[in-house]
mmCIF file of C-alpha atoms in Angstrom:
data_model
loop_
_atom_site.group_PDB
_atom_site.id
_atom_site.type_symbol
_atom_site.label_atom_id
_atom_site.label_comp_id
_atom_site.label_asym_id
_atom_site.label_seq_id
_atom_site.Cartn_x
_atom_site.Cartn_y
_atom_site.Cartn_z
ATOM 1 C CA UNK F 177 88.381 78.859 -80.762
ATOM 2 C CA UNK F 178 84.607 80.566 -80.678
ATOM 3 C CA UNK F 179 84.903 83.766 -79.894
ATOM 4 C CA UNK F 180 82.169 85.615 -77.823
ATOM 5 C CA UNK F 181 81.245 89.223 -77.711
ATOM 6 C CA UNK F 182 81.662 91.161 -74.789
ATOM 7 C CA UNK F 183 79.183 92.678 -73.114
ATOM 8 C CA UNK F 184 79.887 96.180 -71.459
ATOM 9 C CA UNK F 185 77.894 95.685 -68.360
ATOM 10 C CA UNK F 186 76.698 92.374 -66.564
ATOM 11 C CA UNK F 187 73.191 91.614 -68.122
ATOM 12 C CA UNK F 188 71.532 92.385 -64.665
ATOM 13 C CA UNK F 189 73.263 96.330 -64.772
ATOM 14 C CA UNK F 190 72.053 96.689 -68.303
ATOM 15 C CA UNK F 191 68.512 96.006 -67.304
ATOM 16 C CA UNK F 192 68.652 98.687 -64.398
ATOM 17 C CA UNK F 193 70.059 100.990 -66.888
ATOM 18 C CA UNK F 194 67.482 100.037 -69.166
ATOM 19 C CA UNK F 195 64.680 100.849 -66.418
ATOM 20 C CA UNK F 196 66.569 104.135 -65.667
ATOM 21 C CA UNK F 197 66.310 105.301 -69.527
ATOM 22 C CA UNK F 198 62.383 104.413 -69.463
ATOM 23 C CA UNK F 199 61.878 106.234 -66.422
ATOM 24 C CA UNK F 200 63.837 109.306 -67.822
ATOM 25 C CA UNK F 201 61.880 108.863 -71.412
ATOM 26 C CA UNK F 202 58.667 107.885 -70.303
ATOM 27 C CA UNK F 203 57.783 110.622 -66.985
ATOM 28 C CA UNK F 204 59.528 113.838 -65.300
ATOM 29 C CA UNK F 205 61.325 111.596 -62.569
ATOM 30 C CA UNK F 206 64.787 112.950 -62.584
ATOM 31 C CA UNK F 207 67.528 110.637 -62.468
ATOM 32 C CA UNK F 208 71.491 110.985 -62.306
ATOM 33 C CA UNK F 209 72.848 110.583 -65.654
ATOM 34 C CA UNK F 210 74.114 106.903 -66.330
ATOM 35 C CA UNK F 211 76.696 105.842 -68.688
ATOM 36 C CA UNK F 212 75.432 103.334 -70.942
ATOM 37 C CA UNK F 213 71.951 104.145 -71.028
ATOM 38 C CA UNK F 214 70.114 102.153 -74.252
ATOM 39 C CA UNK F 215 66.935 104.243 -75.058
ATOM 40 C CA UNK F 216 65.974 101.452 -77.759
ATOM 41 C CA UNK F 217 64.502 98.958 -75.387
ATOM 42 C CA UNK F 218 62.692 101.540 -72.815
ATOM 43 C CA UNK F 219 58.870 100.187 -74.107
ATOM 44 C CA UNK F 220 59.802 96.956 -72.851
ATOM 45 C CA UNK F 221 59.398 98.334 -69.400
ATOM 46 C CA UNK F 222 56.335 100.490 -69.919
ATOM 47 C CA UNK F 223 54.034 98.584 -67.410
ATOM 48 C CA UNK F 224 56.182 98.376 -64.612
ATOM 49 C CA UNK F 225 56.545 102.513 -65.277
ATOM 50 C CA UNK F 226 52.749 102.015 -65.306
ATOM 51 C CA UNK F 227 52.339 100.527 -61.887
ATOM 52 C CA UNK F 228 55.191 102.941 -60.375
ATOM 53 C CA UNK F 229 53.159 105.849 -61.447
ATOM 54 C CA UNK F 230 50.164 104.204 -60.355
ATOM 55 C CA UNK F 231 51.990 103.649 -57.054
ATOM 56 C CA UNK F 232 52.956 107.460 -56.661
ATOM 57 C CA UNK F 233 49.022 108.463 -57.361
ATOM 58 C CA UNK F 234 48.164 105.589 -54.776
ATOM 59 C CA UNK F 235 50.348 107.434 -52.146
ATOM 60 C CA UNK F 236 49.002 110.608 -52.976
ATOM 61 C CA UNK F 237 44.970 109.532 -52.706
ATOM 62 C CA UNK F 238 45.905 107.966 -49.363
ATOM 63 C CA UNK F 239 47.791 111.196 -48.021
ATOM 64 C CA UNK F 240 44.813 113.438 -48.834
ATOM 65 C CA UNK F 241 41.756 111.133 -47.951
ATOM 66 C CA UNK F 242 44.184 110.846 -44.558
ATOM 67 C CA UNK F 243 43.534 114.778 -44.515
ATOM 68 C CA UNK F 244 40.162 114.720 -45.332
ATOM 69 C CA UNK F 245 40.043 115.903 -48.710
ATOM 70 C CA UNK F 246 36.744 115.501 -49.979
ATOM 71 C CA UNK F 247 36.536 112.434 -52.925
ATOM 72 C CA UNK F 248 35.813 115.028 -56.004
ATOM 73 C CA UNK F 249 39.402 117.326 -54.971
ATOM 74 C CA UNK F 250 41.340 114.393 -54.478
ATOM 75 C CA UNK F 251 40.277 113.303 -57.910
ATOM 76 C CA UNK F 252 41.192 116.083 -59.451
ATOM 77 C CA UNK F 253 44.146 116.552 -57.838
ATOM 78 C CA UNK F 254 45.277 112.863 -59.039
ATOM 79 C CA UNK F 255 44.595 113.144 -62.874
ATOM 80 C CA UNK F 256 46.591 116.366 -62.832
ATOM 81 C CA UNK F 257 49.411 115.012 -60.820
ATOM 82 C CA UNK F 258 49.107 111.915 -63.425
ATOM 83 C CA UNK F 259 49.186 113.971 -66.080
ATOM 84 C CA UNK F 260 52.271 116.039 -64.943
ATOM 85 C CA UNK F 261 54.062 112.967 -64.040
ATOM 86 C CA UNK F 262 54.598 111.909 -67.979
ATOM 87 C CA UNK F 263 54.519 115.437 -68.851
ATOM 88 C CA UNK F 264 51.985 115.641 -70.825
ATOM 89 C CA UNK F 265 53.317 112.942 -73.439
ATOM 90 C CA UNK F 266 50.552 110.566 -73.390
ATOM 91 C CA UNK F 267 47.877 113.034 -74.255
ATOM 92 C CA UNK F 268 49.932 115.616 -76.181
ATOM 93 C CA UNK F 269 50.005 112.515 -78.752
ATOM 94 C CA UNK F 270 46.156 111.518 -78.123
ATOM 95 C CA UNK F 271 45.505 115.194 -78.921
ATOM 96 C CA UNK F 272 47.473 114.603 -82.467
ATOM 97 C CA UNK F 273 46.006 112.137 -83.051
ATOM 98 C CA UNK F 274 42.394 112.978 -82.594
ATOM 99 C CA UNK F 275 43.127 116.274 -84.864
ATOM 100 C CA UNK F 276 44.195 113.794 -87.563
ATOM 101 C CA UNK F 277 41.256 111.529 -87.158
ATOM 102 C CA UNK F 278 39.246 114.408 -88.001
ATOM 103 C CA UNK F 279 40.789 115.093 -91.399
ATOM 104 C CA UNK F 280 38.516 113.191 -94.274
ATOM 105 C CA UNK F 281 41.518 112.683 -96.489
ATOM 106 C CA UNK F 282 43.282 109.791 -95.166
ATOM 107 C CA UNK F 283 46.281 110.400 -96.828
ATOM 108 C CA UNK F 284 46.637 113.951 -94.739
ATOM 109 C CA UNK F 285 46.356 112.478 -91.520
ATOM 110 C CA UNK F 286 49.991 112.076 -90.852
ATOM 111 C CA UNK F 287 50.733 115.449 -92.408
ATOM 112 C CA UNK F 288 47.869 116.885 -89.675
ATOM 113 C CA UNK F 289 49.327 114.745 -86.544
ATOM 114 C CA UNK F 290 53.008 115.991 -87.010
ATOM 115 C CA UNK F 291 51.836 119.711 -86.463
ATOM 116 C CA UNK F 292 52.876 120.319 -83.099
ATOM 117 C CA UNK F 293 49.345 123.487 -83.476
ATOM 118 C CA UNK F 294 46.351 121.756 -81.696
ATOM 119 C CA UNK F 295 43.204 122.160 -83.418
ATOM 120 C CA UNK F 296 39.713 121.629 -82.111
ATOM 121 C CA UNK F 297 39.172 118.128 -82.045
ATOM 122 C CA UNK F 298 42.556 117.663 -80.653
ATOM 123 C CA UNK F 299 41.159 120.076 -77.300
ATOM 124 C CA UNK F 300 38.003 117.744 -77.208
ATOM 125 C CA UNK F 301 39.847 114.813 -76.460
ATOM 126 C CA UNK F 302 42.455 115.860 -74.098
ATOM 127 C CA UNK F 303 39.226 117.240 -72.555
ATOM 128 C CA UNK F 304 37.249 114.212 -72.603
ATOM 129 C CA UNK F 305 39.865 112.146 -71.463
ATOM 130 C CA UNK F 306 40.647 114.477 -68.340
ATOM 131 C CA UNK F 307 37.071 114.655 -67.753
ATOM 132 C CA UNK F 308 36.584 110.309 -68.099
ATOM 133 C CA UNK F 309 39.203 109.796 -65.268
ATOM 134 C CA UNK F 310 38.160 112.223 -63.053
ATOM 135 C CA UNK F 311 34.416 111.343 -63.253
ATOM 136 C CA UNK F 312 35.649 107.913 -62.994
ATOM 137 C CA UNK F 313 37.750 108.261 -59.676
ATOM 138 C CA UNK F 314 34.883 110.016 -58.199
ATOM 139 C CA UNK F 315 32.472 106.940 -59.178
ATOM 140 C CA UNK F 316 34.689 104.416 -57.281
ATOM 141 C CA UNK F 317 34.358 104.620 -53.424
ATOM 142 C CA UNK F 318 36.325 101.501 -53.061
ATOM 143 C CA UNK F 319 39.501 100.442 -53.844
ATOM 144 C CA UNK F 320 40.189 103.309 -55.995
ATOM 145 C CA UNK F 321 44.062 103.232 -55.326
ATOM 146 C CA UNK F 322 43.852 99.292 -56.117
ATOM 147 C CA UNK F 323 42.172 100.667 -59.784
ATOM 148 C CA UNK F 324 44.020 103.789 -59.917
ATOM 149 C CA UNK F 325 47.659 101.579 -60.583
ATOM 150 C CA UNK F 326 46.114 98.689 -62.758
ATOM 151 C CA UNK F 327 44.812 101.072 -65.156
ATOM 152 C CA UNK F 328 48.080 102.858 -65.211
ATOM 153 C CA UNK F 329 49.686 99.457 -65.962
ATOM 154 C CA UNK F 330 46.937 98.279 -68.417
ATOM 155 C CA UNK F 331 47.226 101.396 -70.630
ATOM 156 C CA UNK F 332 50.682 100.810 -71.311
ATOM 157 C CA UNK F 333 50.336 97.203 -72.131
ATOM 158 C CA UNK F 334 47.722 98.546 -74.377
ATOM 159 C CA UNK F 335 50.590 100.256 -76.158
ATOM 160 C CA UNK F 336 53.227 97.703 -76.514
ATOM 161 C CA UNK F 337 50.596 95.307 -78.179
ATOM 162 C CA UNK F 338 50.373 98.333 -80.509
ATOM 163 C CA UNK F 339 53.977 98.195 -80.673
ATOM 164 C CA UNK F 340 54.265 94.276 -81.635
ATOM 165 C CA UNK F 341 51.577 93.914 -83.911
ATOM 166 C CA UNK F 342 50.855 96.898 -86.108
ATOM 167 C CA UNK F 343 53.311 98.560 -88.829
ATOM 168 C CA UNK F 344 54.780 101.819 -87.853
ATOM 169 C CA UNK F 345 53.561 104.252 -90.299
ATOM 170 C CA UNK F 346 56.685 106.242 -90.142
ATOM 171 C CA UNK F 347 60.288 105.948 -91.205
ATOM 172 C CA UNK F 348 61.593 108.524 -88.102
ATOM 173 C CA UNK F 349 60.139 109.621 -85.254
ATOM 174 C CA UNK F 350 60.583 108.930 -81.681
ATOM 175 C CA UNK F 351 58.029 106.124 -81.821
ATOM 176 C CA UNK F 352 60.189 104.391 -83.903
ATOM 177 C CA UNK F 353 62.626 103.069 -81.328
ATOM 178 C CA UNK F 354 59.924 101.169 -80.053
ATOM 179 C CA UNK F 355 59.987 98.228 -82.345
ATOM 180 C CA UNK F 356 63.916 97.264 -81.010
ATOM 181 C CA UNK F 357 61.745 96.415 -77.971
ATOM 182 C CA UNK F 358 58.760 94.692 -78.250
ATOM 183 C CA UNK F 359 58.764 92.410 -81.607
ATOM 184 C CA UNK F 360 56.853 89.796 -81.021
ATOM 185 C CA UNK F 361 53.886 88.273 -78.377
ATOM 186 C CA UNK F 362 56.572 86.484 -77.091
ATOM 187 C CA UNK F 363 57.765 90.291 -75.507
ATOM 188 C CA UNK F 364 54.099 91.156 -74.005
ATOM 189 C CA UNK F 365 53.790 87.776 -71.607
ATOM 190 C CA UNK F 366 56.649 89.296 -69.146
ATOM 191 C CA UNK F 367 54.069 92.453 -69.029
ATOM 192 C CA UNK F 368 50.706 90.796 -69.074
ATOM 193 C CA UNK F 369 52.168 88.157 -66.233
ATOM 194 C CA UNK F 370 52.994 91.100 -64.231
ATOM 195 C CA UNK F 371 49.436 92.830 -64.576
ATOM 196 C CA UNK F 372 47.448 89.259 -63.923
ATOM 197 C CA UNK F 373 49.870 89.035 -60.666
ATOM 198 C CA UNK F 374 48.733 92.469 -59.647
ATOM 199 C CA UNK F 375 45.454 91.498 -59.822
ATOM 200 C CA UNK F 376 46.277 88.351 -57.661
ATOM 201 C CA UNK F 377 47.346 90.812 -55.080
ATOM 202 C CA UNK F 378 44.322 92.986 -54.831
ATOM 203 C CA UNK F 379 42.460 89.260 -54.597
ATOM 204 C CA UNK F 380 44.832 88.608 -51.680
ATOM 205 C CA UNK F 381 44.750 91.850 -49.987
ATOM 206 C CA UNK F 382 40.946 91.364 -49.826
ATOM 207 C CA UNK F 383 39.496 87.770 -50.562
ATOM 208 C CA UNK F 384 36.204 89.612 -51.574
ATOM 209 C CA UNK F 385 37.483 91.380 -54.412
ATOM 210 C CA UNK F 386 37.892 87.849 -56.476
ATOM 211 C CA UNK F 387 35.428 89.192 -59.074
ATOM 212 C CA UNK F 388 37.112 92.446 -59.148
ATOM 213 C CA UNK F 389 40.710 90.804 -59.620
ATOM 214 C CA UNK F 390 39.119 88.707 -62.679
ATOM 215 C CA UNK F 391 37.467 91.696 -63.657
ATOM 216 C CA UNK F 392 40.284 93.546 -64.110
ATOM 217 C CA UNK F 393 42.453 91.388 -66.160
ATOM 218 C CA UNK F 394 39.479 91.105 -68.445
ATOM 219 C CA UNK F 395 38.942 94.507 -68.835
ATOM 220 C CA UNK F 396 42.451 95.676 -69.160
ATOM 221 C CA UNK F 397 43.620 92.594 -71.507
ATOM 222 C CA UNK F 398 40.242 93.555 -73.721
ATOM 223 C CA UNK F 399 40.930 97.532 -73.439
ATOM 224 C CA UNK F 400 44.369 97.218 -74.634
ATOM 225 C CA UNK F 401 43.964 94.982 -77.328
ATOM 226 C CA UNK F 402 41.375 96.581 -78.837
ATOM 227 C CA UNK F 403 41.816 100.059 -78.931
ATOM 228 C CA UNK F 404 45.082 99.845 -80.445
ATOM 229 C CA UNK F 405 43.249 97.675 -83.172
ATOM 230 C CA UNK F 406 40.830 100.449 -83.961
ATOM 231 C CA UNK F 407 43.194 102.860 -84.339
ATOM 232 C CA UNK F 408 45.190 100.698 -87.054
ATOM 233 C CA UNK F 409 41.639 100.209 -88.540
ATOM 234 C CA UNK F 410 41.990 104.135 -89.155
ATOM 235 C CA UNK F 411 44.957 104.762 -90.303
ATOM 236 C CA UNK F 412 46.639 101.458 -91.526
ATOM 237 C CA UNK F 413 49.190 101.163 -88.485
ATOM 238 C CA UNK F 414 50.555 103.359 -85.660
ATOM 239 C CA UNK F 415 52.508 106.467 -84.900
ATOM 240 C CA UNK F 416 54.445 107.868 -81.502
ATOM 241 C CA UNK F 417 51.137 109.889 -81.394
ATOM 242 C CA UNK F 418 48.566 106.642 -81.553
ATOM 243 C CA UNK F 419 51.105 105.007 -78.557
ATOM 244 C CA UNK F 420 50.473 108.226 -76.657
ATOM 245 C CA UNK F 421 46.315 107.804 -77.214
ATOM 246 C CA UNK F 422 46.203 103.847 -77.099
ATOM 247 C CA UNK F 423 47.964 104.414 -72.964
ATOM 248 C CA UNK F 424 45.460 107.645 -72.294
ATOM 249 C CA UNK F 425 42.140 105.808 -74.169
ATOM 250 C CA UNK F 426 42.866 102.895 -72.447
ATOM 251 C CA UNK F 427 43.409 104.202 -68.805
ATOM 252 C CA UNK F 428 40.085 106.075 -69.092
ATOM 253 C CA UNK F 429 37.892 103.394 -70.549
ATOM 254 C CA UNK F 430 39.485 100.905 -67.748
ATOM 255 C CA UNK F 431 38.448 103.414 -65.305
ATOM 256 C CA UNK F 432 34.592 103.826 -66.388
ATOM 257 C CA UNK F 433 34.143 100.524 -67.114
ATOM 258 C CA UNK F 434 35.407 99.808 -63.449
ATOM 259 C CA UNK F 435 32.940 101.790 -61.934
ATOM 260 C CA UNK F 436 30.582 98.818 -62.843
ATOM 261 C CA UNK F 437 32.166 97.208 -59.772
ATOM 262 C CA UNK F 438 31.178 99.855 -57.509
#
């Protein structure tokens, strides 16, 4: 007689739980605690965390142009509320990993990333990358909200192809879960479908926006696949710290390039 493992929870309930630990890993939400909760496969959800955050930052530009906030304030007020919704993880590791970039001795890089101290080039970027999306907000007068949650979802697509293609360059780490998720390109379609249908939506909403919605899967699907590539051009593979900079690089380049549209 076969015999068959048994699963703890229906495979449906072990999803949910494995949304609720990616919410709890990936952003300040705050959740109940859950019995059962699997934080290996929480990247496998990062772009629908992408386009809920993207959602909550949507609400929020709608609520204060609704007030009258003027464009530059709400902009502001969005990247800060975006950046305090993942508390600060994203950039905390593009700010790492810029400060090891800047070491000339490749084989000190990791030693400089894993010092929680931030040097100067590690400022610069958090900086820059601040300064990119609000510039970038301010640029687009129209569907901003529509561009606001596809570049939260691109960004973290950006990562998991970082995640399924390139070595992780450390034996521990938190970044290391990552690769129980997302092995193969078989594990970025569900992601990359759900991105391409989000574009089909803003195409909907708005039959005008066709070159936008193309635009935008272009963009994003170029964006993500090549900044993680550049960054395992520098330093042979990826870290918890490169993840953090491929999702923060990648929303702020999807922004600016955007702003061609508008």
């Amino acid at each position: 007689m076969t015999e068959f493992a048994v699963q703890p929870f229906p495979w449906w309930k072990q999803q949910l739980l494995n949304f609720a630990a990616s919410i709890i890993f990936y952003t300040i939400i705050p959740l109940p605690y859950f019995p059962g909760l699997d934080f290996q496969k929480v990247a496998y959800f990062t772009p629908i965390i992408g386009l809920m955050i993207g959602g909550i930052l949507c609400a929020l530009d709608i609520g204060m142009n609704y007030l009258g906030v003027p464009v530059l304030t709400r902009s502001v007020a969005v990247v800060l509320v975006w950046l305090w919704l993942t508390g600060g993880l994203h950039l905390d590791g593009a700010m790492d990993t810029a400060d090891g970039l800047a070491v000339t001795d490749p084989k000190r890089r990791l030693e400089v990333m894993v010092d929680s101290a931030t040097g100067a080039f590690g400022a610069m970027a958090a900086i820059a990358i601040l300064l990119l999306k609000t510039t970038a907000l301010t640029d687009i007068s129209t569907n901003r909200d529509l561009a606001i949650i596809a570049a939260c979802g691109w960004g973290r697509w950006g990562q998991q192809v970082a995640i399924a293609f390139y070595p992780y360059l450390k034996p521990t780490g938190k970044g290391a879960i990552h690769k129980q998720a997302i092995r193969t390109y078989r594990d970025l379609l569900p992601g990359w479908l759900l991105l391409v249908g989000w574009s089909g939506i803003v195409w909907w909403i708005n039959g005008d926006n066709f070159s936008l919605a193309i635009g935008m899967v272009i963009i994003g699907s170029a964006i993500a696949c090549i900044i993680p590539a550049w960054f395992h051009h520098q330093l042979g593979g990826h870290t918890g710290d490169t993840y953090g900079a491929v999702v923060e690089w990648s929303e702020a380049l999807f922004l600016c390039i955007l702003t061609i549209f508008h």
